[in-house]
JSON list of C-alpha atoms in Angstrom, two decimals:
[
{"chain": "L", "resi": 1, "resn": "MET", "atom": "CA", "xyz": [0.00, 0.00, 0.00]},
{"chain": "L", "resi": 2, "resn": "ARG", "atom": "CA", "xyz": [1.28, 3.47, -0.87]},
{"chain": "L", "resi": 3, "resn": "GLY", "atom": "CA", "xyz": [2.44, 5.72, 1.95]},
{"chain": "L", "resi": 4, "resn": "LEU", "atom": "CA", "xyz": [2.33, 3.27, 4.85]},
{"chain": "L", "resi": 5, "resn": "ARG", "atom": "CA", "xyz": [6.03, 2.59, 5.39]},
{"chain": "L", "resi": 6, "resn": "GLY", "atom": "CA", "xyz": [7.24, 4.26, 8.56]},
{"chain": "L", "resi": 7, "resn": "LYS", "atom": "CA", "xyz": [3.77, 5.17, 9.79]},
{"chain": "L", "resi": 8, "resn": "ARG", "atom": "CA", "xyz": [3.14, 5.08, 13.54]},
{"chain": "L", "resi": 9, "resn": "VAL", "atom": "CA", "xyz": [0.10, 2.89, 14.18]},
{"chain": "L", "resi": 10, "resn": "LEU", "atom": "CA", "xyz": [-2.04, 2.10, 17.21]},
{"chain": "L", "resi": 11, "resn": "VAL", "atom": "CA", "xyz": [-4.30, -0.96, 16.98]},
{"chain": "L", "resi": 12, "resn": "SER", "atom": "CA", "xyz": [-6.74, -1.09, 19.88]},
{"chain": "L", "resi": 13, "resn": "GLY", "atom": "CA", "xyz": [-8.09, -4.57, 20.49]},
{"chain": "L", "resi": 14, "resn": "GLY", "atom": "CA", "xyz": [-4.96, -5.79, 18.74]},
{"chain": "L", "resi": 15, "resn": "SER", "atom": "CA", "xyz": [-4.11, -8.79, 20.85]},
{"chain": "L", "resi": 16, "resn": "SER", "atom": "CA", "xyz": [-6.43, -11.28, 19.10]},
{"chain": "L", "resi": 17, "resn": "GLY", "atom": "CA", "xyz": [-8.67, -11.86, 16.11]},
{"chain": "L", "resi": 18, "resn": "ILE", "atom": "CA", "xyz": [-8.97, -9.15, 13.47]},
{"chain": "L", "resi": 19, "resn": "GLY", "atom": "CA", "xyz": [-6.90, -6.73, 15.54]},
{"chain": "L", "resi": 20, "resn": "ALA", "atom": "CA", "xyz": [-3.94, -9.10, 15.74]},
{"chain": "L", "resi": 21, "resn": "ALA", "atom": "CA", "xyz": [-4.16, -9.69, 11.99]},
{"chain": "L", "resi": 22, "resn": "ALA", "atom": "CA", "xyz": [-4.26, -5.93, 11.44]},
{"chain": "L", "resi": 23, "resn": "ALA", "atom": "CA", "xyz": [-1.19, -5.40, 13.62]},
{"chain": "L", "resi": 24, "resn": "ARG", "atom": "CA", "xyz": [0.66, -8.03, 11.58]},
{"chain": "L", "resi": 25, "resn": "ARG", "atom": "CA", "xyz": [-0.39, -6.47, 8.28]},
{"chain": "L", "resi": 26, "resn": "PHE", "atom": "CA", "xyz": [0.74, -3.00, 9.33]},
{"chain": "L", "resi": 27, "resn": "LEU", "atom": "CA", "xyz": [4.10, -4.43, 10.42]},
{"chain": "L", "resi": 28, "resn": "GLU", "atom": "CA", "xyz": [4.46, -6.18, 7.07]},
{"chain": "L", "resi": 29, "resn": "GLU", "atom": "CA", "xyz": [3.81, -2.83, 5.39]},
{"chain": "L", "resi": 30, "resn": "GLY", "atom": "CA", "xyz": [6.77, -1.34, 7.26]},
{"chain": "L", "resi": 31, "resn": "CYS", "atom": "CA", "xyz": [4.84, 0.46, 9.99]},
{"chain": "L", "resi": 32, "resn": "ARG", "atom": "CA", "xyz": [5.76, 0.74, 13.65]},
{"chain": "L", "resi": 33, "resn": "VAL", "atom": "CA", "xyz": [2.93, -0.63, 15.76]},
{"chain": "L", "resi": 34, "resn": "VAL", "atom": "CA", "xyz": [1.55, -0.48, 19.27]},
{"chain": "L", "resi": 35, "resn": "LEU", "atom": "CA", "xyz": [-1.26, -2.90, 20.01]},
{"chain": "L", "resi": 36, "resn": "GLY", "atom": "CA", "xyz": [-3.67, -2.72, 22.91]},
{"chain": "L", "resi": 37, "resn": "GLY", "atom": "CA", "xyz": [-5.76, -5.37, 24.60]},
{"chain": "L", "resi": 38, "resn": "LEU", "atom": "CA", "xyz": [-7.73, -6.00, 27.76]},
{"chain": "L", "resi": 39, "resn": "ASP", "atom": "CA", "xyz": [-5.71, -8.95, 29.08]},
{"chain": "L", "resi": 40, "resn": "PRO", "atom": "CA", "xyz": [-2.03, -8.23, 29.87]},
{"chain": "L", "resi": 41, "resn": "ASP", "atom": "CA", "xyz": [-0.98, -11.84, 29.26]},
{"chain": "L", "resi": 42, "resn": "GLU", "atom": "CA", "xyz": [-2.74, -11.95, 25.89]},
{"chain": "L", "resi": 43, "resn": "VAL", "atom": "CA", "xyz": [-1.09, -8.66, 24.92]},
{"chain": "L", "resi": 44, "resn": "ALA", "atom": "CA", "xyz": [2.32, -10.05, 25.85]},
{"chain": "L", "resi": 45, "resn": "ARG", "atom": "CA", "xyz": [1.72, -13.21, 23.80]},
{"chain": "L", "resi": 46, "resn": "ALA", "atom": "CA", "xyz": [0.57, -11.19, 20.79]},
{"chain": "L", "resi": 47, "resn": "VAL", "atom": "CA", "xyz": [3.67, -8.99, 20.94]},
{"chain": "L", "resi": 48, "resn": "GLY", "atom": "CA", "xyz": [5.84, -12.09, 21.22]},
{"chain": "L", "resi": 49, "resn": "ARG", "atom": "CA", "xyz": [4.30, -13.59, 18.07]},
{"chain": "L", "resi": 50, "resn": "LEU", "atom": "CA", "xyz": [4.92, -10.40, 16.11]},
{"chain": "L", "resi": 51, "resn": "GLN", "atom": "CA", "xyz": [8.38, -9.35, 17.24]},
{"chain": "L", "resi": 52, "resn": "ASP", "atom": "CA", "xyz": [10.05, -11.09, 14.30]},
{"chain": "L", "resi": 53, "resn": "VAL", "atom": "CA", "xyz": [7.83, -9.20, 11.87]},
{"chain": "L", "resi": 54, "resn": "GLY", "atom": "CA", "xyz": [8.69, -5.65, 12.87]},
{"chain": "L", "resi": 55, "resn": "ASP", "atom": "CA", "xyz": [8.80, -2.93, 15.51]},
{"chain": "L", "resi": 56, "resn": "VAL", "atom": "CA", "xyz": [5.90, -3.75, 17.86]},
{"chain": "L", "resi": 57, "resn": "GLN", "atom": "CA", "xyz": [4.97, -2.97, 21.44]},
{"chain": "L", "resi": 58, "resn": "GLY", "atom": "CA", "xyz": [1.84, -3.64, 23.46]},
{"chain": "L", "resi": 59, "resn": "PHE", "atom": "CA", "xyz": [-0.07, -2.18, 26.40]},
{"chain": "L", "resi": 60, "resn": "ALA", "atom": "CA", "xyz": [-3.05, -3.51, 28.34]},
{"chain": "L", "resi": 61, "resn": "ALA", "atom": "CA", "xyz": [-6.04, -1.20, 28.79]},
{"chain": "L", "resi": 62, "resn": "ASP", "atom": "CA", "xyz": [-9.81, -1.22, 29.20]},
{"chain": "L", "resi": 63, "resn": "VAL", "atom": "CA", "xyz": [-11.01, 1.19, 26.52]},
{"chain": "L", "resi": 64, "resn": "SER", "atom": "CA", "xyz": [-14.45, 1.53, 28.12]},
{"chain": "L", "resi": 65, "resn": "ASP", "atom": "CA", "xyz": [-12.74, 3.35, 30.99]},
{"chain": "L", "resi": 66, "resn": "GLU", "atom": "CA", "xyz": [-11.69, 6.93, 30.21]},
{"chain": "L", "resi": 67, "resn": "THR", "atom": "CA", "xyz": [-8.41, 6.63, 32.08]},
{"chain": "L", "resi": 68, "resn": "GLY", "atom": "CA", "xyz": [-7.61, 3.38, 30.30]},
{"chain": "L", "resi": 69, "resn": "ALA", "atom": "CA", "xyz": [-8.51, 4.67, 26.85]},
{"chain": "L", "resi": 70, "resn": "VAL", "atom": "CA", "xyz": [-6.62, 7.95, 27.18]},
{"chain": "L", "resi": 71, "resn": "GLY", "atom": "CA", "xyz": [-3.67, 6.17, 28.76]},
{"chain": "L", "resi": 72, "resn": "LEU", "atom": "CA", "xyz": [-3.46, 3.69, 25.89]},
{"chain": "L", "resi": 73, "resn": "VAL", "atom": "CA", "xyz": [-3.31, 6.45, 23.28]},
{"chain": "L", "resi": 74, "resn": "ASP", "atom": "CA", "xyz": [-0.83, 8.53, 25.27]},
{"chain": "L", "resi": 75, "resn": "ARG", "atom": "CA", "xyz": [1.48, 5.56, 25.90]},
{"chain": "L", "resi": 76, "resn": "ALA", "atom": "CA", "xyz": [1.33, 4.62, 22.23]},
{"chain": "L", "resi": 77, "resn": "ALA", "atom": "CA", "xyz": [2.11, 8.16, 21.10]},
{"chain": "L", "resi": 78, "resn": "GLU", "atom": "CA", "xyz": [5.00, 8.36, 23.55]},
{"chain": "L", "resi": 79, "resn": "ALA", "atom": "CA", "xyz": [6.40, 4.98, 22.50]},
{"chain": "L", "resi": 80, "resn": "LEU", "atom": "CA", "xyz": [6.13, 5.79, 18.79]},
{"chain": "L", "resi": 81, "resn": "GLY", "atom": "CA", "xyz": [7.02, 9.47, 18.95]},
{"chain": "L", "resi": 82, "resn": "GLY", "atom": "CA", "xyz": [3.61, 10.43, 17.62]},
{"chain": "L", "resi": 83, "resn": "LEU", "atom": "CA", "xyz": [0.64, 8.81, 15.92]},
{"chain": "L", "resi": 84, "resn": "ASP", "atom": "CA", "xyz": [-0.34, 8.61, 12.26]},
{"chain": "L", "resi": 85, "resn": "VAL", "atom": "CA", "xyz": [-2.91, 5.82, 12.16]},
{"chain": "L", "resi": 86, "resn": "LEU", "atom": "CA", "xyz": [-5.50, 4.50, 14.58]},
{"chain": "L", "resi": 87, "resn": "ALA", "atom": "CA", "xyz": [-7.10, 1.13, 13.89]},
{"chain": "L", "resi": 88, "resn": "ASN", "atom": "CA", "xyz": [-9.91, 1.62, 16.42]},
{"chain": "L", "resi": 89, "resn": "ASN", "atom": "CA", "xyz": [-10.67, -2.07, 16.70]},
{"chain": "L", "resi": 90, "resn": "ALA", "atom": "CA", "xyz": [-11.53, -2.95, 20.33]},
{"chain": "L", "resi": 91, "resn": "GLY", "atom": "CA", "xyz": [-14.95, -4.50, 20.76]},
{"chain": "L", "resi": 92, "resn": "THR", "atom": "CA", "xyz": [-16.99, -7.33, 22.17]},
{"chain": "L", "resi": 93, "resn": "ALA", "atom": "CA", "xyz": [-20.05, -9.39, 21.21]},
{"chain": "L", "resi": 94, "resn": "TRP", "atom": "CA", "xyz": [-22.40, -12.02, 22.55]},
{"chain": "L", "resi": 95, "resn": "ARG", "atom": "CA", "xyz": [-25.85, -13.36, 21.67]},
{"chain": "L", "resi": 96, "resn": "GLU", "atom": "CA", "xyz": [-28.83, -12.43, 23.81]},
{"chain": "L", "resi": 97, "resn": "PRO", "atom": "CA", "xyz": [-32.54, -12.18, 22.90]},
{"chain": "L", "resi": 98, "resn": "PHE", "atom": "CA", "xyz": [-33.95, -8.67, 23.09]},
{"chain": "L", "resi": 99, "resn": "LEU", "atom": "CA", "xyz": [-36.50, -9.59, 25.74]},
{"chain": "L", "resi": 100, "resn": "THR", "atom": "CA", "xyz": [-33.85, -10.89, 28.13]},
{"chain": "L", "resi": 101, "resn": "ILE", "atom": "CA", "xyz": [-31.14, -8.22, 27.74]},
{"chain": "L", "resi": 102, "resn": "THR", "atom": "CA", "xyz": [-30.46, -6.62, 31.11]},
{"chain": "L", "resi": 103, "resn": "ALA", "atom": "CA", "xyz": [-29.59, -2.97, 31.53]},
{"chain": "L", "resi": 104, "resn": "GLU", "atom": "CA", "xyz": [-26.20, -4.08, 32.82]},
{"chain": "L", "resi": 105, "resn": "HIS", "atom": "CA", "xyz": [-25.49, -6.11, 29.69]},
{"chain": "L", "resi": 106, "resn": "TRP", "atom": "CA", "xyz": [-26.74, -3.28, 27.45]},
{"chain": "L", "resi": 107, "resn": "ASP", "atom": "CA", "xyz": [-24.46, -0.81, 29.21]},
{"chain": "L", "resi": 108, "resn": "ARG", "atom": "CA", "xyz": [-21.42, -3.09, 28.96]},
{"chain": "L", "resi": 109, "resn": "MET", "atom": "CA", "xyz": [-21.87, -3.67, 25.23]},
{"chain": "L", "resi": 110, "resn": "LEU", "atom": "CA", "xyz": [-22.26, 0.04, 24.53]},
{"chain": "L", "resi": 111, "resn": "ALA", "atom": "CA", "xyz": [-19.42, 0.90, 26.92]},
{"chain": "L", "resi": 112, "resn": "VAL", "atom": "CA", "xyz": [-16.90, -1.19, 25.00]},
{"chain": "L", "resi": 113, "resn": "ASN", "atom": "CA", "xyz": [-18.16, -0.91, 21.43]},
{"chain": "L", "resi": 114, "resn": "LEU", "atom": "CA", "xyz": [-19.28, 2.72, 21.32]},
{"chain": "L", "resi": 115, "resn": "ARG", "atom": "CA", "xyz": [-18.00, 4.61, 24.35]},
{"chain": "L", "resi": 116, "resn": "GLY", "atom": "CA", "xyz": [-14.57, 3.02, 23.94]},
{"chain": "L", "resi": 117, "resn": "MET", "atom": "CA", "xyz": [-14.59, 3.87, 20.25]},
{"chain": "L", "resi": 118, "resn": "PHE", "atom": "CA", "xyz": [-15.33, 7.50, 21.12]},
{"chain": "L", "resi": 119, "resn": "LEU", "atom": "CA", "xyz": [-12.77, 7.75, 23.92]},
{"chain": "L", "resi": 120, "resn": "VAL", "atom": "CA", "xyz": [-9.88, 6.22, 21.98]},
{"chain": "L", "resi": 121, "resn": "GLY", "atom": "CA", "xyz": [-10.85, 8.01, 18.76]},
{"chain": "L", "resi": 122, "resn": "GLN", "atom": "CA", "xyz": [-11.13, 11.41, 20.40]},
{"chain": "L", "resi": 123, "resn": "ARG", "atom": "CA", "xyz": [-7.77, 11.14, 22.15]},
{"chain": "L", "resi": 124, "resn": "ALA", "atom": "CA", "xyz": [-6.02, 9.88, 19.02]},
{"chain": "L", "resi": 125, "resn": "ALA", "atom": "CA", "xyz": [-7.59, 12.69, 16.99]},
{"chain": "L", "resi": 126, "resn": "ARG", "atom": "CA", "xyz": [-6.34, 15.26, 19.48]},
{"chain": "L", "resi": 127, "resn": "VAL", "atom": "CA", "xyz": [-2.82, 13.86, 19.12]},
{"chain": "L", "resi": 128, "resn": "MET", "atom": "CA", "xyz": [-3.03, 13.99, 15.33]},
{"chain": "L", "resi": 129, "resn": "VAL", "atom": "CA", "xyz": [-4.46, 17.51, 15.27]},
{"chain": "L", "resi": 130, "resn": "ALA", "atom": "CA", "xyz": [-1.72, 18.73, 17.62]},
{"chain": "L", "resi": 131, "resn": "GLN", "atom": "CA", "xyz": [0.93, 17.20, 15.37]},
{"chain": "L", "resi": 132, "resn": "GLY", "atom": "CA", "xyz": [-0.47, 19.14, 12.41]},
{"chain": "L", "resi": 133, "resn": "THR", "atom": "CA", "xyz": [0.42, 16.42, 9.90]},
{"chain": "L", "resi": 134, "resn": "GLY", "atom": "CA", "xyz": [-2.95, 14.78, 9.39]},
{"chain": "L", "resi": 135, "resn": "GLY", "atom": "CA", "xyz": [-3.71, 11.13, 9.96]},
{"chain": "L", "resi": 136, "resn": "ALA", "atom": "CA", "xyz": [-6.12, 8.27, 9.43]},
{"chain": "L", "resi": 137, "resn": "ILE", "atom": "CA", "xyz": [-8.62, 6.75, 11.85]},
{"chain": "L", "resi": 138, "resn": "ILE", "atom": "CA", "xyz": [-10.48, 3.55, 11.00]},
{"chain": "L", "resi": 139, "resn": "ASN", "atom": "CA", "xyz": [-13.35, 2.64, 13.30]},
{"chain": "L", "resi": 140, "resn": "MET", "atom": "CA", "xyz": [-14.54, -0.96, 13.53]},
{"chain": "L", "resi": 141, "resn": "SER", "atom": "CA", "xyz": [-18.25, -1.23, 12.82]},
{"chain": "L", "resi": 142, "resn": "SER", "atom": "CA", "xyz": [-19.97, -4.28, 11.32]},
{"chain": "L", "resi": 143, "resn": "THR", "atom": "CA", "xyz": [-22.60, -5.35, 8.82]},
{"chain": "L", "resi": 144, "resn": "ASN", "atom": "CA", "xyz": [-24.70, -5.41, 12.01]},
{"chain": "L", "resi": 145, "resn": "GLY", "atom": "CA", "xyz": [-24.49, -1.63, 11.88]},
{"chain": "L", "resi": 146, "resn": "LEU", "atom": "CA", "xyz": [-26.16, -1.71, 8.46]},
{"chain": "L", "resi": 147, "resn": "ALA", "atom": "CA", "xyz": [-28.87, -4.31, 9.06]},
{"chain": "L", "resi": 148, "resn": "ALA", "atom": "CA", "xyz": [-30.38, -5.97, 12.11]},
{"chain": "L", "resi": 149, "resn": "GLU", "atom": "CA", "xyz": [-29.60, -9.50, 13.25]},
{"chain": "L", "resi": 150, "resn": "THR", "atom": "CA", "xyz": [-31.79, -11.26, 15.80]},
{"chain": "L", "resi": 151, "resn": "ASP", "atom": "CA", "xyz": [-30.41, -11.81, 19.30]},
{"chain": "L", "resi": 152, "resn": "TYR", "atom": "CA", "xyz": [-27.97, -8.91, 18.92]},
{"chain": "L", "resi": 153, "resn": "ALA", "atom": "CA", "xyz": [-30.00, -5.77, 19.69]},
{"chain": "L", "resi": 154, "resn": "HIS", "atom": "CA", "xyz": [-27.29, -4.29, 21.91]},
{"chain": "L", "resi": 155, "resn": "TYR", "atom": "CA", "xyz": [-24.50, -5.20, 19.47]},
{"chain": "L", "resi": 156, "resn": "ASN", "atom": "CA", "xyz": [-26.47, -3.91, 16.47]},
{"chain": "L", "resi": 157, "resn": "ALA", "atom": "CA", "xyz": [-27.15, -0.61, 18.23]},
{"chain": "L", "resi": 158, "resn": "SER", "atom": "CA", "xyz": [-23.50, -0.17, 19.18]},
{"chain": "L", "resi": 159, "resn": "LYS", "atom": "CA", "xyz": [-22.27, -0.80, 15.64]},
{"chain": "L", "resi": 160, "resn": "GLY", "atom": "CA", "xyz": [-24.89, 1.48, 14.12]},
{"chain": "L", "resi": 161, "resn": "GLY", "atom": "CA", "xyz": [-23.71, 4.16, 16.50]},
{"chain": "L", "resi": 162, "resn": "VAL", "atom": "CA", "xyz": [-20.13, 3.67, 15.33]},
{"chain": "L", "resi": 163, "resn": "LEU", "atom": "CA", "xyz": [-21.16, 4.50, 11.77]},
{"chain": "L", "resi": 164, "resn": "LEU", "atom": "CA", "xyz": [-22.66, 7.87, 12.66]},
{"chain": "L", "resi": 165, "resn": "LEU", "atom": "CA", "xyz": [-19.81, 8.61, 15.04]},
{"chain": "L", "resi": 166, "resn": "THR", "atom": "CA", "xyz": [-17.46, 7.94, 12.13]},
{"chain": "L", "resi": 167, "resn": "LYS", "atom": "CA", "xyz": [-19.29, 10.29, 9.78]},
{"chain": "L", "resi": 168, "resn": "THR", "atom": "CA", "xyz": [-19.36, 13.09, 12.34]},
{"chain": "L", "resi": 169, "resn": "MET", "atom": "CA", "xyz": [-15.68, 12.68, 13.19]},
{"chain": "L", "resi": 170, "resn": "ALA", "atom": "CA", "xyz": [-14.83, 12.76, 9.48]},
{"chain": "L", "resi": 171, "resn": "VAL", "atom": "CA", "xyz": [-16.70, 16.02, 8.89]},
{"chain": "L", "resi": 172, "resn": "GLU", "atom": "CA", "xyz": [-15.24, 17.77, 11.92]},
{"chain": "L", "resi": 173, "resn": "LEU", "atom": "CA", "xyz": [-11.67, 16.53, 11.42]},
{"chain": "L", "resi": 174, "resn": "ALA", "atom": "CA", "xyz": [-11.42, 17.08, 7.67]},
{"chain": "L", "resi": 175, "resn": "GLU", "atom": "CA", "xyz": [-9.99, 20.58, 8.11]},
{"chain": "L", "resi": 176, "resn": "HIS", "atom": "CA", "xyz": [-7.14, 19.01, 10.07]},
{"chain": "L", "resi": 177, "resn": "ARG", "atom": "CA", "xyz": [-6.46, 16.46, 7.28]},
{"chain": "L", "resi": 178, "resn": "VAL", "atom": "CA", "xyz": [-7.48, 13.58, 9.53]},
{"chain": "L", "resi": 179, "resn": "ARG", "atom": "CA", "xyz": [-9.51, 11.06, 7.53]},
{"chain": "L", "resi": 180, "resn": "VAL", "atom": "CA", "xyz": [-12.03, 8.88, 9.37]},
{"chain": "L", "resi": 181, "resn": "ASN", "atom": "CA", "xyz": [-13.68, 5.80, 7.88]},
{"chain": "L", "resi": 182, "resn": "ALA", "atom": "CA", "xyz": [-15.37, 2.66, 9.19]},
{"chain": "L", "resi": 183, "resn": "LEU", "atom": "CA", "xyz": [-14.99, -1.02, 8.41]},
{"chain": "L", "resi": 184, "resn": "CYS", "atom": "CA", "xyz": [-18.06, -3.25, 8.24]},
{"chain": "L", "resi": 185, "resn": "PRO", "atom": "CA", "xyz": [-17.03, -6.91, 8.20]},
{"chain": "L", "resi": 186, "resn": "GLY", "atom": "CA", "xyz": [-19.55, -9.70, 7.90]},
{"chain": "L", "resi": 187, "resn": "PHE", "atom": "CA", "xyz": [-18.97, -13.04, 9.59]},
{"chain": "L", "resi": 188, "resn": "VAL", "atom": "CA", "xyz": [-15.22, -13.48, 10.11]},
{"chain": "L", "resi": 189, "resn": "ARG", "atom": "CA", "xyz": [-13.62, -16.63, 11.48]},
{"chain": "L", "resi": 190, "resn": "THR", "atom": "CA", "xyz": [-12.17, -15.46, 14.82]},
{"chain": "L", "resi": 191, "resn": "GLU", "atom": "CA", "xyz": [-11.95, -17.24, 18.16]},
{"chain": "L", "resi": 192, "resn": "LEU", "atom": "CA", "xyz": [-14.81, -15.12, 19.49]},
{"chain": "L", "resi": 193, "resn": "ASN", "atom": "CA", "xyz": [-17.08, -15.90, 16.54]},
{"chain": "L", "resi": 194, "resn": "GLU", "atom": "CA", "xyz": [-16.17, -19.57, 16.62]},
{"chain": "L", "resi": 195, "resn": "LYS", "atom": "CA", "xyz": [-17.15, -19.67, 20.30]},
{"chain": "L", "resi": 196, "resn": "ILE", "atom": "CA", "xyz": [-20.50, -17.99, 19.59]},
{"chain": "L", "resi": 197, "resn": "ALA", "atom": "CA", "xyz": [-21.12, -20.32, 16.64]},
{"chain": "L", "resi": 198, "resn": "ALA", "atom": "CA", "xyz": [-20.36, -23.43, 18.69]},
{"chain": "L", "resi": 199, "resn": "GLU", "atom": "CA", "xyz": [-23.08, -22.43, 21.15]},
{"chain": "L", "resi": 200, "resn": "ILE", "atom": "CA", "xyz": [-25.63, -22.42, 18.31]},
{"chain": "L", "resi": 201, "resn": "ALA", "atom": "CA", "xyz": [-24.75, -25.63, 16.45]},
{"chain": "L", "resi": 202, "resn": "PRO", "atom": "CA", "xyz": [-21.63, -27.68, 15.66]},
{"chain": "L", "resi": 203, "resn": "ASP", "atom": "CA", "xyz": [-21.90, -26.97, 11.92]},
{"chain": "L", "resi": 204, "resn": "PHE", "atom": "CA", "xyz": [-23.22, -23.42, 12.23]},
{"chain": "L", "resi": 205, "resn": "ILE", "atom": "CA", "xyz": [-20.37, -21.72, 10.36]},
{"chain": "L", "resi": 206, "resn": "ASP", "atom": "CA", "xyz": [-20.58, -23.99, 7.31]},
{"chain": "L", "resi": 207, "resn": "THR", "atom": "CA", "xyz": [-24.36, -23.76, 7.22]},
{"chain": "L", "resi": 208, "resn": "TYR", "atom": "CA", "xyz": [-24.31, -19.98, 7.66]},
{"chain": "L", "resi": 209, "resn": "ALA", "atom": "CA", "xyz": [-21.81, -19.55, 4.85]},
{"chain": "L", "resi": 210, "resn": "ARG", "atom": "CA", "xyz": [-23.75, -21.79, 2.50]},
{"chain": "L", "resi": 211, "resn": "GLU", "atom": "CA", "xyz": [-27.11, -20.16, 3.17]},
{"chain": "L", "resi": 212, "resn": "SER", "atom": "CA", "xyz": [-26.23, -16.50, 3.80]},
{"chain": "L", "resi": 213, "resn": "VAL", "atom": "CA", "xyz": [-22.98, -15.57, 2.00]},
{"chain": "L", "resi": 214, "resn": "PRO", "atom": "CA", "xyz": [-22.86, -15.44, -1.83]},
{"chain": "L", "resi": 215, "resn": "LEU", "atom": "CA", "xyz": [-19.16, -16.40, -1.83]},
{"chain": "L", "resi": 216, "resn": "ARG", "atom": "CA", "xyz": [-20.16, -19.49, 0.19]},
{"chain": "L", "resi": 217, "resn": "ARG", "atom": "CA", "xyz": [-17.55, -18.98, 2.89]},
{"chain": "L", "resi": 218, "resn": "VAL", "atom": "CA", "xyz": [-16.92, -16.76, 5.89]},
{"chain": "L", "resi": 219, "resn": "GLY", "atom": "CA", "xyz": [-14.16, -14.16, 5.98]},
{"chain": "L", "resi": 220, "resn": "LEU", "atom": "CA", "xyz": [-10.66, -14.41, 7.39]},
{"chain": "L", "resi": 221, "resn": "PRO", "atom": "CA", "xyz": [-9.06, -11.88, 9.77]},
{"chain": "L", "resi": 222, "resn": "GLU", "atom": "CA", "xyz": [-6.32, -11.26, 7.20]},
{"chain": "L", "resi": 223, "resn": "GLU", "atom": "CA", "xyz": [-8.91, -10.08, 4.68]},
{"chain": "L", "resi": 224, "resn": "VAL", "atom": "CA", "xyz": [-10.23, -7.45, 7.06]},
{"chain": "L", "resi": 225, "resn": "ALA", "atom": "CA", "xyz": [-6.65, -6.52, 7.96]},
{"chain": "L", "resi": 226, "resn": "ALA", "atom": "CA", "xyz": [-6.03, -5.77, 4.28]},
{"chain": "L", "resi": 227, "resn": "ALA", "atom": "CA", "xyz": [-8.99, -3.38, 4.34]},
{"chain": "L", "resi": 228, "resn": "TYR", "atom": "CA", "xyz": [-7.54, -1.67, 7.42]},
{"chain": "L", "resi": 229, "resn": "ALA", "atom": "CA", "xyz": [-4.27, -1.18, 5.55]},
{"chain": "L", "resi": 230, "resn": "PHE", "atom": "CA", "xyz": [-6.06, 0.21, 2.50]},
{"chain": "L", "resi": 231, "resn": "LEU", "atom": "CA", "xyz": [-8.04, 2.77, 4.49]},
{"chain": "L", "resi": 232, "resn": "ALA", "atom": "CA", "xyz": [-4.87, 3.88, 6.29]},
{"chain": "L", "resi": 233, "resn": "SER", "atom": "CA", "xyz": [-2.86, 4.21, 3.08]},
{"chain": "L", "resi": 234, "resn": "ASP", "atom": "CA", "xyz": [-2.52, 6.91, 0.44]},
{"chain": "L", "resi": 235, "resn": "ASP", "atom": "CA", "xyz": [-4.48, 4.63, -1.90]},
{"chain": "L", "resi": 236, "resn": "SER", "atom": "CA", "xyz": [-7.62, 5.81, -0.07]},
{"chain": "L", "resi": 237, "resn": "SER", "atom": "CA", "xyz": [-6.58, 9.47, 0.20]},
{"chain": "L", "resi": 238, "resn": "PHE", "atom": "CA", "xyz": [-9.94, 10.79, -1.09]},
{"chain": "L", "resi": 239, "resn": "MET", "atom": "CA", "xyz": [-12.04, 8.59, 1.19]},
{"chain": "L", "resi": 240, "resn": "THR", "atom": "CA", "xyz": [-13.44, 9.89, 4.44]},
{"chain": "L", "resi": 241, "resn": "GLY", "atom": "CA", "xyz": [-16.75, 9.64, 6.26]},
{"chain": "L", "resi": 242, "resn": "THR", "atom": "CA", "xyz": [-17.76, 6.36, 4.68]},
{"chain": "L", "resi": 243, "resn": "GLN", "atom": "CA", "xyz": [-17.76, 2.63, 5.39]},
{"chain": "L", "resi": 244, "resn": "LEU", "atom": "CA", "xyz": [-16.04, -0.23, 3.61]},
{"chain": "L", "resi": 245, "resn": "VAL", "atom": "CA", "xyz": [-18.03, -3.47, 3.66]},
{"chain": "L", "resi": 246, "resn": "VAL", "atom": "CA", "xyz": [-16.08, -6.75, 3.71]},
{"chain": "L", "resi": 247, "resn": "ASP", "atom": "CA", "xyz": [-18.75, -9.45, 3.80]},
{"chain": "L", "resi": 248, "resn": "GLY", "atom": "CA", "xyz": [-18.53, -11.80, 0.82]},
{"chain": "L", "resi": 249, "resn": "GLY", "atom": "CA", "xyz": [-21.63, -10.20, -0.68]},
{"chain": "L", "resi": 250, "resn": "GLN", "atom": "CA", "xyz": [-23.90, -10.92, 2.27]},
{"chain": "L", "resi": 251, "resn": "THR", "atom": "CA", "xyz": [-25.52, -7.48, 2.48]},
{"chain": "L", "resi": 252, "resn": "ALA", "atom": "CA", "xyz": [-26.12, -7.47, -1.30]},
{"chain": "L", "resi": 253, "resn": "VAL", "atom": "CA", "xyz": [-28.81, -10.12, -0.86]},
{"chain": "L", "resi": 254, "resn": "MET", "atom": "CA", "xyz": [-32.38, -9.15, -0.01]}
]
């Protein structure tokens, strides 16, 4: 990708799944990377797996907590000497019928997926604006932010909120040459999604792919990581305030 080599990148939620794949892709593109994650041991393991790929560090933080979110961005900017790219990836998900969702569960989902997105994104944007050299922020949404899925009311709402947060950030930060876009993956084979799928049925992933995805397969973390790299690169220099869907054609079907 054009213009990525040497960029200073923070990947929140970068210790597993799509985030870990994104951290690897940015390192392969010649970037310097800091990855964040909730579990310190998982962060350490992720850094260990990537050290042979490039310049990578990791810090543990809870992005739903303001102190944790701000601290993650500040430690990343200090470690890297600034910040050029934020892959705003931290999030969570679980299935729960609408009629049984508790206020506590609703608040936790929104705290991680939307409040955390805001807190990390705002702090990173402030760093980029202060630098005066522009930047790129990519917020992790989902196809669930574009269309509803049963048993995910809280998740759907959080991801829909990310899309409008992204558009507003893009409009307000454009004068500072900070581009803001969102990613909307469909079903991607991660440990979290495999765990959720196993609770539904042993063959859920294969059945879901066959019945719901035109390409007849689910996505891979590396494929979403490639989209992260594209939206951070100069190849997307005229893109801001929009979303890139990576779903094998799923949302093209009525």
